[in-house]
Amino acid sequence: MKKIFISVVSLILVMNANVDAQKTVPLYQNPKATVEERVNDLLSRMTLEEKIGQMNQFVGIEHIKTAEANLTAEQLKNNTASAFYPGFSTTDLENLTKEGLVGSFLHVLTIQEANYLQSLAMQSRLKIPVIFGIDAIHGNANAPDNTVYPTNIGLASSFDTEMAYKIARQTAKEMRSMNMHWTFNPNVEVARDPRWGRVGETFGEDPHLVTQMGIQTVKGYQGDLNSENDVLACIKHFVAGSEPINGTNGSPADLSERTLREVFFPSFKAGVDAGAMSAMMSHNELNGIPCHSNEWLMTDVLRKEWGFKGFIVSDWMDIEHLYDLHATAENLKEAFYQSIMAGMDMHMHGIHWNELVSELVKEGRIPESRIDESVRKILTIKFRLGLFEHPYADEKTTMKIRLNSEHRQTALEAARNSIVLLKNDGILPLTEKYKNVLVTGINANDMNILGDWSAVQKDENVITVLEGLKMVSPNTHFEFVDQGWDPRNMSPEKVNEAAEKAKSADLNIVVAGEYMMRFRWTERTGGEDTDRSDIDLVGLQNDLIEKVAASGKPTILILITGRPLGVEKAVEKVNALVQAWEPGMYGGEAIAEILYGKINPSAKLPITIPRSVGQIQMIYNHKPSQYFHPYVVTSSEPLYPFGFGLSFTTYKYDNLQLSGSEISKDENLEVSVDVTNTGKMDGTEIVQLYLRDKFSSVTRPIKELKDFARVTLKTGETKTVHFTVSPDKLTFLDKNLKPVVENGEFIVMVGSSSREEDLLKQSFYVKE
Ligand code: BGC
């Protein structure tokens, strides 16, 4: 009897223990455990298939449906902007997500879809949330109803790194409020070819400026990568796609290791040091090895040399392209093998990944430990971002964060600071004496001011140039002659109509440039995959400018474009030229404010503007021999140099002082200069410091930007601007690519642009 009693008691105890065990939350779901403990625990519970699924990313179901509805089968096959998974339906994708075999989605544009897809992932065995990635390049503009700031090239024109931080921070908040966790930005490529359509999404041609903007952007997005307002940044594209051999996106890059290390690597290395936890490889091959299978780039440089701890994602179909384009892999499976073994962690969409990678592991070609390495990094980010605790965003509160008044104000301020005045014969700022103003040109009244990487936004959230003019100068009559949005299909009649109306106007404003809006993917002339064999104004735009200016009435030209345009002929005909880039949602207001002198322009060019395509490569920081033999017939000078931009006031630079004329190799040199606002309007000047190593064991650029400062000065005010030249600014790579500071003379140049006549100069010497 006693025995029976004991057995019953033990049975009850065992049953209770089982119930408790079932109730016990697995370690990985305990937010109090460390991220490392959680990752280890989760990894130990995952099947091989679940692990490989974490490394895979798909476009969202709405994206697939839209592509399927709008494009022909042939277009879908050839159009890299619209993913298409032949034989794989949206239901298949939903099921895969429920099985826990999808790690990430991209191109999900609404909170509803994001929450829905996440709810599918939450039905999976281990409930691992998906991470949503999106190209939030200038605000989360690619999705509707978000704040749209100027694109990176405009932001770089402000030389305002604090603004870069602020925009990234605000973008992170808007993204998280709609359940987006990962932005494919900053693009920290150094853009050295304006034929390439993607210049607008870069910070321009200078390694130092790109680096500084990149660092602050990474910091702004990520915070400490620990809160519900942080998003994962992605430094991209690694590397050298911004100097493609023929200017076209993804064509080969053939560059020496010296150029890579001096020009293209520093901004990526700085991004890693700033804590960026994801990186994207670039489409192109580099010196014969596609970046997507480039072990030197992914493993040796990024991870081993720089200590990158985040994960690497492939770009659009680029692992596939090892097989179907570069032809370094004989089939898809081999392509996956090459890429993973070179260091790839996540595959940007495409089917077959899960099964083929699984086969590769089972065949013993890829060790499971290699898969674990990648999955560990991806899970670490998911834990750090709090996705396990907060897989959803709140549909009720999202619109309180997106487009809030603080963010809108930042967009306006950023636009004001990004617009570069390149020519002004005195006509600007405008007064109300011009009663009748003709406004024309493809970008005069179009949402295209939003720029590339933007969805169509609600009309009420965009101020076009025409609308801005009417707001800023309500007593002026603006006569609008619509030229349509499409530079390639302008009508000669409309051009003539504008020319006719110009005769009776007091002033003409032509808003020209390129067309970048993504919803008309195949009709664009600027942005991703719109590379050009010239850099002229497309269509009848030159004709329009010429005919309007022939009226004899003053004419102002405004350019909306992401890349520099060689507008030499047009410039001769106009009284003022405004380079407005892609200024974002309030671009029209900011442009009008500048034209009417409500805002004093302060921006400077972050990239050289060549006169013509034949001058390419044209960069300010070229080697001494580049123009030893200048071009015959045409000029060897740029149309506008790097760092150049006019203001409505004037600034005087004097009293350039160095802390000494000699320093040792590990010493800092202090530099100061007095800058005075000598004109009649308060303003902000961007003070630039360049260095040249006068004689060196390997050739060095004729000058290199090493520091800059934004200084606000009231009329008549003088401020002393201080810079520190630390040894790293004097360092270059010697014959063996080893960093070195050499003895000898260096020249410090400080001034308002990279142009010789704009710089004060002084020498100093480095001694042993
Ligand atoms: C671009 C990437 C982008 C990706 C996802 C690719 O075509 O090269 O920069 O992040 O698409 O949209």
Coordinates of C-alpha atoms in Angstrom, one line a residue, residues 158-522:
S158 CA 25.7 71.3 -47.0
F159 CA 28.9 69.8 -45.5
D160 CA 26.6 69.5 -42.5
T161 CA 27.5 66.3 -40.6
E162 CA 25.2 67.2 -37.7
M163 CA 22.3 67.4 -40.2
A164 CA 23.3 64.0 -41.6
Y165 CA 23.1 62.6 -38.0
K166 CA 19.7 64.3 -37.4
I167 CA 18.2 63.1 -40.6
A168 CA 19.4 59.5 -40.0
R169 CA 17.9 59.6 -36.4
Q170 CA 14.6 60.9 -37.6
T171 CA 14.5 58.3 -40.4
A172 CA 15.2 55.5 -37.9
K173 CA 12.2 56.6 -35.9
E174 CA 9.9 56.8 -38.9
M175 CA 11.1 53.4 -40.0
R176 CA 10.6 51.6 -36.7
S177 CA 7.2 53.1 -36.4
M178 CA 6.2 51.2 -39.6
N179 CA 8.1 48.0 -38.6
M180 CA 11.2 48.6 -40.7
H181 CA 14.5 47.7 -39.1
W182 CA 17.2 48.0 -41.6
T183 CA 18.1 50.6 -44.1
F184 CA 20.3 50.0 -47.1
N185 CA 22.2 53.2 -46.5
P186 CA 24.6 55.0 -46.2
N187 CA 26.0 54.7 -49.7
V188 CA 29.6 55.6 -48.9
E189 CA 30.9 55.1 -52.4
V190 CA 33.2 57.8 -53.7
A191 CA 31.6 58.9 -57.0
R192 CA 34.1 59.7 -59.7
D193 CA 32.1 59.3 -62.9
P194 CA 29.0 61.4 -63.5
R195 CA 27.9 59.1 -66.3
W196 CA 27.0 56.7 -63.6
G197 CA 23.3 57.2 -62.7
R198 CA 23.7 56.7 -59.0
V199 CA 25.8 59.7 -58.2
G200 CA 22.8 61.3 -56.4
E201 CA 22.7 58.7 -53.7
T202 CA 26.4 59.2 -52.8
F203 CA 28.1 62.0 -50.9
G204 CA 30.2 62.9 -53.9
E205 CA 33.8 62.6 -55.0
D206 CA 35.9 63.4 -51.9
P207 CA 37.0 60.6 -49.6
H208 CA 37.1 62.8 -46.5
L209 CA 33.6 64.4 -47.0
V210 CA 32.1 61.0 -47.9
T211 CA 33.7 59.5 -44.8
Q212 CA 32.5 62.2 -42.4
M213 CA 28.9 62.2 -43.8
G214 CA 28.9 58.4 -43.7
I215 CA 30.1 58.2 -40.0
Q216 CA 27.3 60.4 -38.8
T217 CA 24.7 58.7 -40.9
V218 CA 25.6 55.3 -39.4
K219 CA 25.6 56.7 -35.9
G220 CA 22.2 58.4 -36.5
Y221 CA 20.5 55.3 -37.8
Q222 CA 22.0 52.9 -35.3
G223 CA 22.2 54.8 -32.0
D224 CA 23.5 52.1 -29.8
L225 CA 21.5 49.5 -31.8
N226 CA 19.7 48.7 -28.7
S227 CA 16.4 50.5 -28.7
E228 CA 13.1 50.6 -30.5
N229 CA 14.2 53.7 -32.3
D230 CA 17.3 52.3 -33.8
V231 CA 17.7 50.7 -37.2
L232 CA 20.5 48.7 -38.7
A233 CA 22.7 50.7 -41.1
C234 CA 24.3 49.2 -44.2
I235 CA 27.5 50.5 -45.7
K236 CA 27.3 49.9 -49.4
H237 CA 28.3 49.0 -52.1
F238 CA 31.6 47.3 -51.4
V239 CA 33.4 48.4 -53.6
A240 CA 34.4 50.6 -56.5
G241 CA 31.1 50.4 -58.5
S242 CA 31.2 54.2 -58.4
E243 CA 34.1 54.2 -60.9
P244 CA 32.8 51.8 -63.5
I245 CA 34.9 51.2 -66.5
N246 CA 32.4 52.7 -69.0
G247 CA 30.2 54.6 -66.6
T248 CA 27.5 52.0 -66.5
N249 CA 26.1 50.5 -63.3
G250 CA 27.8 47.2 -62.5
S251 CA 30.4 47.3 -65.2
P252 CA 33.9 46.1 -64.2
A253 CA 36.1 48.2 -61.9
D254 CA 39.8 47.9 -62.7
L255 CA 41.7 49.7 -60.0
S256 CA 45.0 49.4 -58.3
E257 CA 45.2 48.4 -54.7
R258 CA 46.7 51.8 -54.0
T259 CA 43.6 53.6 -55.4
L260 CA 41.3 51.3 -53.6
R261 CA 43.1 51.9 -50.3
E262 CA 43.5 55.6 -50.8
V263 CA 40.2 56.5 -52.3
F264 CA 37.6 53.9 -52.0
F265 CA 38.3 52.0 -48.7
P266 CA 38.5 54.8 -46.1
S267 CA 34.8 55.6 -46.0
F268 CA 34.0 51.9 -45.6
K269 CA 36.6 51.4 -42.9
A270 CA 35.3 54.5 -41.1
G271 CA 31.8 53.0 -41.4
V272 CA 33.0 49.9 -39.7
D273 CA 34.7 51.9 -37.0
A274 CA 31.5 53.9 -36.5
G275 CA 29.8 50.6 -35.7
A276 CA 27.9 49.8 -38.9
M277 CA 26.7 46.2 -38.5
S278 CA 25.8 45.4 -42.1
A279 CA 27.5 45.9 -45.4
M280 CA 26.3 45.2 -49.0
M281 CA 28.6 44.1 -51.8
S282 CA 28.6 45.8 -55.1
H283 CA 27.4 44.5 -58.5
N284 CA 30.7 44.8 -60.2
E285 CA 33.7 42.7 -60.6
L286 CA 36.9 44.2 -59.1
N287 CA 40.1 43.5 -61.0
G288 CA 38.7 40.3 -62.4
I289 CA 36.9 38.9 -59.3
P290 CA 33.2 39.7 -58.8
C291 CA 32.7 41.4 -55.5
H292 CA 30.1 38.8 -54.5
S293 CA 32.7 36.1 -54.5
N294 CA 35.6 38.2 -53.5
E295 CA 37.2 36.6 -50.4
W296 CA 39.8 39.3 -50.3
L297 CA 37.2 42.0 -49.9
M298 CA 34.7 40.2 -47.6
T299 CA 37.0 38.2 -45.4
D300 CA 40.5 39.5 -45.6
V301 CA 39.8 43.2 -45.7
L302 CA 36.4 43.8 -44.1
R303 CA 36.5 41.2 -41.4
K304 CA 40.1 40.4 -40.7
E305 CA 41.8 43.7 -41.4
W306 CA 39.0 46.0 -40.2
G307 CA 37.3 43.8 -37.6
F308 CA 33.8 44.1 -39.1
K309 CA 31.5 42.2 -36.8
G310 CA 28.2 42.6 -38.7
F311 CA 26.7 40.6 -41.6
I312 CA 27.2 41.0 -45.3
V313 CA 24.2 41.0 -47.6
S314 CA 24.3 40.5 -51.4
D315 CA 22.9 42.9 -53.8
W316 CA 20.0 42.3 -56.2
M317 CA 20.5 38.9 -57.9
D318 CA 24.2 39.4 -57.7
I319 CA 25.0 35.9 -56.4
E320 CA 23.0 34.6 -59.3
H321 CA 25.1 36.8 -61.6
L322 CA 28.2 34.9 -60.7
Y323 CA 26.6 32.2 -62.9
D324 CA 24.4 34.0 -65.4
L325 CA 26.6 37.1 -66.0
H326 CA 30.2 37.0 -64.7
A327 CA 30.3 33.3 -65.5
T328 CA 32.7 32.4 -62.8
A329 CA 30.3 29.7 -61.6
E330 CA 28.9 27.0 -63.8
N331 CA 25.6 26.9 -62.1
L332 CA 23.6 28.5 -59.3
K333 CA 24.7 26.0 -56.7
E334 CA 28.3 26.8 -57.5
A335 CA 27.5 30.5 -57.3
F336 CA 26.0 30.1 -53.8
Y337 CA 29.0 28.0 -52.8
Q338 CA 31.6 30.6 -54.0
S339 CA 29.8 33.5 -52.4
I340 CA 29.3 31.9 -49.0
M341 CA 32.8 30.6 -48.9
A342 CA 34.1 34.1 -49.7
G343 CA 32.2 35.5 -46.7
M344 CA 28.6 36.2 -47.7
D345 CA 26.0 36.0 -45.0
M346 CA 22.7 36.9 -46.5
H347 CA 21.2 36.4 -49.9
M348 CA 19.1 39.2 -51.3
H349 CA 16.1 37.3 -52.7
G350 CA 15.7 34.5 -55.2
I351 CA 14.5 31.0 -54.7
H352 CA 16.6 27.8 -54.7
W353 CA 18.9 29.2 -51.9
N354 CA 17.4 27.0 -49.1
E355 CA 17.6 23.7 -51.0
L356 CA 20.9 24.3 -52.8
V357 CA 22.8 25.6 -49.7
S358 CA 21.3 22.7 -47.7
E359 CA 22.7 20.3 -50.3
L360 CA 26.1 22.0 -50.2
V361 CA 26.2 21.4 -46.4
K362 CA 25.0 17.9 -46.6
E363 CA 27.6 17.1 -49.3
G364 CA 30.3 18.4 -46.9
R365 CA 31.3 21.2 -49.2
I366 CA 30.2 24.0 -46.8
P367 CA 30.8 23.2 -43.1
E368 CA 27.7 23.7 -40.9
S369 CA 30.0 25.8 -38.7
R370 CA 30.3 28.3 -41.6
I371 CA 26.5 28.6 -41.8
D372 CA 26.4 29.0 -38.0
E373 CA 28.8 32.0 -38.3
S374 CA 26.4 33.8 -40.6
V375 CA 23.3 32.9 -38.6
R376 CA 24.9 34.0 -35.4
K377 CA 25.5 37.5 -36.8
I378 CA 22.0 37.8 -38.2
L379 CA 20.4 36.6 -34.9
T380 CA 22.6 38.9 -32.9
I381 CA 21.2 41.9 -34.7
K382 CA 17.6 40.7 -34.4
F383 CA 18.1 40.4 -30.6
R384 CA 19.8 43.7 -30.3
L385 CA 17.0 45.5 -32.2
G386 CA 14.5 44.0 -29.8
L387 CA 12.6 42.2 -32.5
F388 CA 11.8 39.1 -30.3
E389 CA 10.1 41.4 -27.8
H390 CA 8.5 43.8 -30.3
P391 CA 7.9 42.0 -33.6
Y392 CA 5.1 44.4 -34.6
A393 CA 4.6 48.1 -35.0
D394 CA 1.5 50.0 -33.9
E395 CA -0.8 50.9 -36.7
K396 CA -2.6 53.4 -34.6
T397 CA 0.5 55.5 -33.7
T398 CA 2.6 55.2 -36.8
M399 CA 1.4 58.4 -38.4
K400 CA 2.1 60.4 -35.2
I401 CA 5.8 59.8 -35.9
R402 CA 6.0 59.8 -39.6
L403 CA 5.9 63.2 -41.2
N404 CA 5.7 65.0 -37.9
S405 CA 6.3 68.7 -37.8
E406 CA 9.8 68.4 -36.4
H407 CA 10.8 66.0 -39.3
R408 CA 9.2 68.3 -41.9
Q409 CA 11.1 71.2 -40.5
T410 CA 14.3 69.3 -40.8
A411 CA 13.5 68.4 -44.4
L412 CA 13.0 72.1 -45.2
E413 CA 16.2 73.2 -43.4
A414 CA 18.2 70.4 -45.1
A415 CA 16.9 71.5 -48.5
R416 CA 17.8 75.1 -47.8
N417 CA 21.3 74.1 -46.9
S418 CA 21.8 71.7 -49.9
I419 CA 21.1 74.1 -52.8
V420 CA 24.2 75.4 -54.5
L421 CA 24.2 78.8 -56.2
L422 CA 26.7 78.5 -59.1
K423 CA 26.2 81.7 -61.1
N424 CA 24.7 85.0 -60.2
D425 CA 25.4 88.1 -62.3
G426 CA 23.6 90.2 -59.6
I427 CA 20.0 89.3 -60.5
L428 CA 19.6 87.3 -57.3
P429 CA 18.1 87.8 -54.8
L430 CA 15.0 88.7 -56.8
T431 CA 12.8 91.5 -55.8
E432 CA 9.1 92.0 -56.4
K433 CA 9.9 94.4 -59.2
Y434 CA 9.6 91.4 -61.5
K435 CA 5.8 91.4 -61.7
N436 CA 5.3 88.8 -64.5
V437 CA 7.5 85.8 -64.3
L438 CA 7.5 82.9 -66.8
V439 CA 8.1 79.5 -65.1
T440 CA 8.7 76.5 -67.4
G441 CA 10.8 73.4 -67.7
I442 CA 10.2 69.7 -67.0
N443 CA 10.9 70.1 -63.3
A444 CA 8.9 73.3 -62.7
N445 CA 5.8 71.7 -61.3
D446 CA 6.7 68.1 -60.7
M447 CA 7.2 65.7 -57.8
N448 CA 10.5 64.7 -59.4
I449 CA 12.2 67.1 -56.9
L450 CA 11.8 64.2 -54.5
G451 CA 14.6 62.4 -56.3
D452 CA 15.6 58.8 -56.9
W453 CA 14.7 56.3 -54.2
S454 CA 11.3 57.9 -53.6
A455 CA 7.9 56.6 -54.0
V456 CA 5.1 58.9 -55.2
Q457 CA 4.1 61.0 -52.1
K458 CA 0.8 62.7 -51.5
D459 CA 0.6 66.1 -53.3
E460 CA 0.0 67.9 -50.0
N461 CA 3.4 66.6 -48.8
V462 CA 5.4 68.0 -51.7
I463 CA 6.0 71.6 -52.6
T464 CA 7.0 71.9 -56.3
V465 CA 9.1 74.8 -57.5
L466 CA 6.1 76.6 -58.9
E467 CA 4.2 76.1 -55.7
G468 CA 7.2 77.4 -53.7
L469 CA 7.4 80.5 -55.8
K470 CA 3.8 81.3 -55.3
M471 CA 4.1 80.8 -51.6
V472 CA 7.2 82.9 -51.2
S473 CA 6.2 85.8 -53.6
P474 CA 2.4 86.0 -53.4
N475 CA 2.2 89.3 -55.3
T476 CA 4.0 88.1 -58.3
H477 CA 2.2 86.7 -61.3
F478 CA 3.7 83.4 -62.3
E479 CA 2.8 82.3 -65.8
F480 CA 3.4 78.5 -66.1
V481 CA 4.1 76.8 -69.4
D482 CA 4.0 73.1 -68.8
Q483 CA 6.7 71.1 -70.6
G484 CA 5.5 67.8 -69.2
W485 CA 7.7 65.6 -67.0
D486 CA 9.5 63.7 -69.7
P487 CA 12.7 65.2 -71.0
R488 CA 12.8 62.6 -73.8
N489 CA 9.4 63.5 -75.2
M490 CA 9.2 67.3 -75.0
S491 CA 7.0 69.1 -77.5
P492 CA 8.5 71.7 -79.9
E493 CA 5.2 73.6 -79.8
K494 CA 5.4 73.9 -76.0
V495 CA 9.0 75.1 -76.3
N496 CA 7.9 77.7 -78.8
E497 CA 5.0 78.7 -76.6
A498 CA 7.4 79.3 -73.7
A499 CA 9.7 81.3 -76.0
E500 CA 6.8 83.5 -77.1
K501 CA 5.6 84.1 -73.5
A502 CA 9.1 84.9 -72.4
K503 CA 9.0 88.0 -74.6
S504 CA 6.2 89.5 -72.5
A505 CA 7.5 88.4 -69.1
D506 CA 9.8 90.4 -66.9
L507 CA 11.8 87.4 -65.9
N508 CA 12.1 83.7 -66.9
I509 CA 12.7 80.8 -64.6
V510 CA 13.6 77.5 -66.3
V511 CA 13.6 74.4 -64.1
A512 CA 15.4 71.7 -66.1
G513 CA 17.4 68.6 -65.3
E514 CA 16.7 64.9 -65.3
Y515 CA 13.8 62.6 -64.4
M516 CA 14.3 60.2 -61.5
M517 CA 10.9 59.0 -60.2
R518 CA 11.0 55.2 -59.8
F519 CA 7.4 54.5 -60.7
R520 CA 8.3 55.3 -64.3
W521 CA 11.3 53.0 -64.1
T522 CA 11.9 52.7 -67.8

